[in-house]
Short mmCIF file of C-alpha atoms in Angstrom, two decimals:
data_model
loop_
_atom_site.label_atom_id
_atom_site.label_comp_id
_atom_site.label_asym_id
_atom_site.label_seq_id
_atom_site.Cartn_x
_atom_site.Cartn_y
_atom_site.Cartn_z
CA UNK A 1 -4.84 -120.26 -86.94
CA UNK A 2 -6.41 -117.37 -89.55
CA UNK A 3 -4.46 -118.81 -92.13
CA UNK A 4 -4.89 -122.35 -91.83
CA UNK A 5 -9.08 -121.46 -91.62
CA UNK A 6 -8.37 -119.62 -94.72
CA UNK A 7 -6.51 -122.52 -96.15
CA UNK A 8 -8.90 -125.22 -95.44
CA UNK A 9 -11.75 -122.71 -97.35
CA UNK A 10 -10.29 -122.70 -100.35
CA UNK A 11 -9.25 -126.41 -100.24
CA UNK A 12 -13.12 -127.08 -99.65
CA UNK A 13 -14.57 -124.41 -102.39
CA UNK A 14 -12.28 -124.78 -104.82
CA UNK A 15 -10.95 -128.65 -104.57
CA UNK A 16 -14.33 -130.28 -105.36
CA UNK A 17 -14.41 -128.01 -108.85
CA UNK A 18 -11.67 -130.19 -111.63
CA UNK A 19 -10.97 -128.40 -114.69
CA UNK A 20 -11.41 -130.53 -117.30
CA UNK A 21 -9.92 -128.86 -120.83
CA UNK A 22 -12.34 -128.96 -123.84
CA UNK A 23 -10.82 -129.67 -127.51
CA UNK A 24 -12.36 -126.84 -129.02
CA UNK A 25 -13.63 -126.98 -132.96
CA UNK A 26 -11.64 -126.40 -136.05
CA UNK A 27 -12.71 -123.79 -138.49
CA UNK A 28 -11.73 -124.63 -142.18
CA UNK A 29 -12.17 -123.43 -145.04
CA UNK A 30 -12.81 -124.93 -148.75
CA UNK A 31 -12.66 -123.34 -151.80
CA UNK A 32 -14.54 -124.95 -154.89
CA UNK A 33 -14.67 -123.27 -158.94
CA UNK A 34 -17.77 -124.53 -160.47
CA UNK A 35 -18.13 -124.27 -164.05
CA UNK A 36 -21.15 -126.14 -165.74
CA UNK A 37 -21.70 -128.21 -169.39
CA UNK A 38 -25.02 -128.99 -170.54
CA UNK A 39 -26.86 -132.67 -171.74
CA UNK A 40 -24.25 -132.29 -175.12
CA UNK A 41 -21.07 -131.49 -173.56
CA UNK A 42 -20.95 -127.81 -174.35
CA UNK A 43 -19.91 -125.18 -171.61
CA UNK A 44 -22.24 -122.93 -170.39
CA UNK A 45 -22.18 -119.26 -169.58
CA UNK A 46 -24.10 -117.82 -167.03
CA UNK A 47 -25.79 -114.34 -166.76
CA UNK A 48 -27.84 -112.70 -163.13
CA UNK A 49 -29.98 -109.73 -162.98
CA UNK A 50 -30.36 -110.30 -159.01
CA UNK A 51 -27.19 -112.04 -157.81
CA UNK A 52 -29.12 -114.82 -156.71
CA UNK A 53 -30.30 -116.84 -159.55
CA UNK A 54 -28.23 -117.83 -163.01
CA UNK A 55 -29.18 -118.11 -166.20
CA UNK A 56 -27.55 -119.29 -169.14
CA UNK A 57 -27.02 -117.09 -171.66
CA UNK A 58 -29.10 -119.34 -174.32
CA UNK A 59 -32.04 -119.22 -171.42
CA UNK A 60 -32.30 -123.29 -171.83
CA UNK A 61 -30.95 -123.28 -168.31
CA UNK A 62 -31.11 -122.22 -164.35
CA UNK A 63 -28.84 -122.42 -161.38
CA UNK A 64 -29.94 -121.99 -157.89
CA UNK A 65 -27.53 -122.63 -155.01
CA UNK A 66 -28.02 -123.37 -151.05
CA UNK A 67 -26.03 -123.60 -148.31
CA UNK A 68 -27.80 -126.62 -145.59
CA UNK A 69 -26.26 -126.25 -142.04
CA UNK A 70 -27.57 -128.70 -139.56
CA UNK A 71 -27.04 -129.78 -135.89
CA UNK A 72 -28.95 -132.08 -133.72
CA UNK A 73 -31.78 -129.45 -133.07
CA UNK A 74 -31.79 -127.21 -135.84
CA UNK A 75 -31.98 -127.19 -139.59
CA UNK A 76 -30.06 -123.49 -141.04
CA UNK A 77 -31.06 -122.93 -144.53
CA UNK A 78 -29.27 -120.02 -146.37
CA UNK A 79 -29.98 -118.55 -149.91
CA UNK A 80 -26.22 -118.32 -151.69
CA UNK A 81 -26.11 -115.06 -153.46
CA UNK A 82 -23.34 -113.86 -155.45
CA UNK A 83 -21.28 -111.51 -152.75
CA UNK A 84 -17.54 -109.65 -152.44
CA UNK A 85 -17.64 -109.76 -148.93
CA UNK A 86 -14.16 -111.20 -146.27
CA UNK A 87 -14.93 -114.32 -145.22
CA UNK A 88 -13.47 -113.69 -142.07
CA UNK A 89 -17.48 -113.50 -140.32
CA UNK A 90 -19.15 -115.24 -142.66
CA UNK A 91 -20.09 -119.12 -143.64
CA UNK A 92 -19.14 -118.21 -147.79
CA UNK A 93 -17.93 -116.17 -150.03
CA UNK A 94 -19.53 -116.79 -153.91
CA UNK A 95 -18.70 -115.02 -156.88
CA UNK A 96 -19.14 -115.93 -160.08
CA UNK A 97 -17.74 -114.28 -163.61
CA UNK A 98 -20.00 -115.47 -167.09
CA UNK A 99 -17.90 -119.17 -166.74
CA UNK A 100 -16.84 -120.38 -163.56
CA UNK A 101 -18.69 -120.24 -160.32
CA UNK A 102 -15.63 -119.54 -157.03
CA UNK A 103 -17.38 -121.02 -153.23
CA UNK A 104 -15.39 -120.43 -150.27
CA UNK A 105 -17.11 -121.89 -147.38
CA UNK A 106 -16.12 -122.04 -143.88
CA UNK A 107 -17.32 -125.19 -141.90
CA UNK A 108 -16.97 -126.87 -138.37
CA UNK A 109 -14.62 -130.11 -138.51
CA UNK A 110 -15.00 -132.44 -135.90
CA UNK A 111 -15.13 -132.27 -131.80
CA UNK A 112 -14.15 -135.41 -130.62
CA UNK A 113 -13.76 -137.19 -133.40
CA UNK A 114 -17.71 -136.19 -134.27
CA UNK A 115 -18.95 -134.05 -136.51
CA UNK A 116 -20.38 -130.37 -135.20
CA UNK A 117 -22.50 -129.55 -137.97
CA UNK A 118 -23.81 -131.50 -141.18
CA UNK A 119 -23.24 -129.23 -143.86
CA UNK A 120 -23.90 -129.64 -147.41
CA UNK A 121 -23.46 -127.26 -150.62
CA UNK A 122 -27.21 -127.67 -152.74
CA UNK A 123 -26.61 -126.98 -156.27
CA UNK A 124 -30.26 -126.82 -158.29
CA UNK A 125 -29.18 -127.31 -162.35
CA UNK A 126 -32.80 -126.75 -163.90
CA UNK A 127 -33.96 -126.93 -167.71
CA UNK A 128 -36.21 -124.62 -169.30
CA UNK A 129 -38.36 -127.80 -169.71
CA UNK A 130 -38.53 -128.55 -165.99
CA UNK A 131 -36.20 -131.36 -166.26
CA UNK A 132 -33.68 -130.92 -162.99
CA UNK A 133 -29.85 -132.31 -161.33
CA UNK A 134 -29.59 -131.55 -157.57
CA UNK A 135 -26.14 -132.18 -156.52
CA UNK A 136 -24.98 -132.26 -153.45
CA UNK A 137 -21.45 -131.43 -152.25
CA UNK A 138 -20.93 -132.50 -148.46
CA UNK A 139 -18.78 -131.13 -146.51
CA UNK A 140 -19.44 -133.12 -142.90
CA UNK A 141 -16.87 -135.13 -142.68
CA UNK A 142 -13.98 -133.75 -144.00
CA UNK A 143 -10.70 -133.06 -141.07
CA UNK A 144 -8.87 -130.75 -143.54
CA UNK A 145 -8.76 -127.94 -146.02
CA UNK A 146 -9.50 -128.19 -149.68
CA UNK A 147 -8.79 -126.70 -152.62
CA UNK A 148 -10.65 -127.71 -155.82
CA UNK A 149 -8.67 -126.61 -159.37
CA UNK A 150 -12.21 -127.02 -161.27
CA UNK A 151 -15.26 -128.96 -160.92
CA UNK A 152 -17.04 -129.49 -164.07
CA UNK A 153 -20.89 -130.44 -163.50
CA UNK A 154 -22.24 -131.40 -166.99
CA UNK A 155 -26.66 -131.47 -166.82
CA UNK A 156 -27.89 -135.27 -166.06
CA UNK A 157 -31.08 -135.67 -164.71
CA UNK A 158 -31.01 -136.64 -160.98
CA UNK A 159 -30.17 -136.06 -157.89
CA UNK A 160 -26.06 -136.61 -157.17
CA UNK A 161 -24.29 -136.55 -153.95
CA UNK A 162 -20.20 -135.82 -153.54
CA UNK A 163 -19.29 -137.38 -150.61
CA UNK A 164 -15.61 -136.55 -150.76
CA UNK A 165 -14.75 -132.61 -152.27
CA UNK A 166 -11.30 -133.72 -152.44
CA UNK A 167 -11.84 -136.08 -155.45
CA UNK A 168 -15.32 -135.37 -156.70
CA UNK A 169 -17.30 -138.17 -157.87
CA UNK A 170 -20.79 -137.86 -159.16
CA UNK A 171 -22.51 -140.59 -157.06
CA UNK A 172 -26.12 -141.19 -158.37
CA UNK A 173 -28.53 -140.63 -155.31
CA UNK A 174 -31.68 -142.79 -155.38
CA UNK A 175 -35.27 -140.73 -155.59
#
């Protein structure tokens, strides 16, 4: 009689509660070398006194670089600076040597077929004269890893989105 009371107990506590399984997000991770030209087709080299902004060696131009995480309720802005740290705990790893800029970034891919997080590499390619390229590298909706041999930026003046890492295509954005 005990154990049939007992039985009945956990029938009623524990058979209303279903366990429904959650997919859980994917963690990838991208890598990207950047190397830059300017307006006449001639590679740049870069030079930093504070591992967080670049300037050419001819001081005609300036990098800046951003990393833009975003969910429904929040906007996550982060400075990139030039590190050597694992990537294990953090969003990126960026180094650079006088040519070619390397960007590992770690990202969210989808949850149910949705994407977790917007999140978009800002590159700021400023002249000494003020003249300026944004481009923007977006990394939202991709499902798998990437590699990127090279991606050569040469100075235009605009703002430019790449929509797809995996084959980059300048694609002129509208001011």
């Amino acid at each position: 009689m005990l154990l049939n009371k007992i039985i009945i107990i956990v029938i009623l506590v524990f058979g209303g509660f279903k366990l429904n399984a959650q997919p859980s997000p994917k963690k990838n991770t991208s890598q990207i070398h950047i190397s830059f030209k300017d307006c006449k087709k001639n590679e740049l080299f870069f030079i930093s006194n504070d591992s967080i902004h670049f300037y050419s060696e001819n001081k005609k131009y300036k990098l800046d670089f951003e990393l833009i995480n975003q969910n429904s309720e929040n906007k996550n802005i982060v400075k990139v600076f030039s590190n050597k740290h694992n990537l294990l705990n953090n969003i990126y790893q960026f180094e650079f040597n006088e040519r070619v800029f390397f960007l590992k970034h770690n990202y969210l891919i989808s949850y149910n077929n949705n994407p977790i997080l917007k999140s978009v590499f800002k590159i700021r390619f400023t002249t000494k004269r003020g003249k300026e390229m944004i481009i923007l590298i977006d990394f939202t909706d991709l499902k798998e890893e990437i590699i990127i041999k090279e991606l050569l930026i040469s100075f235009k003046k605009g703002i430019f989105k790449i929509t797809d890492p995996e084959n980059p295509i300048l694609i002129k954005v509208k001011d």
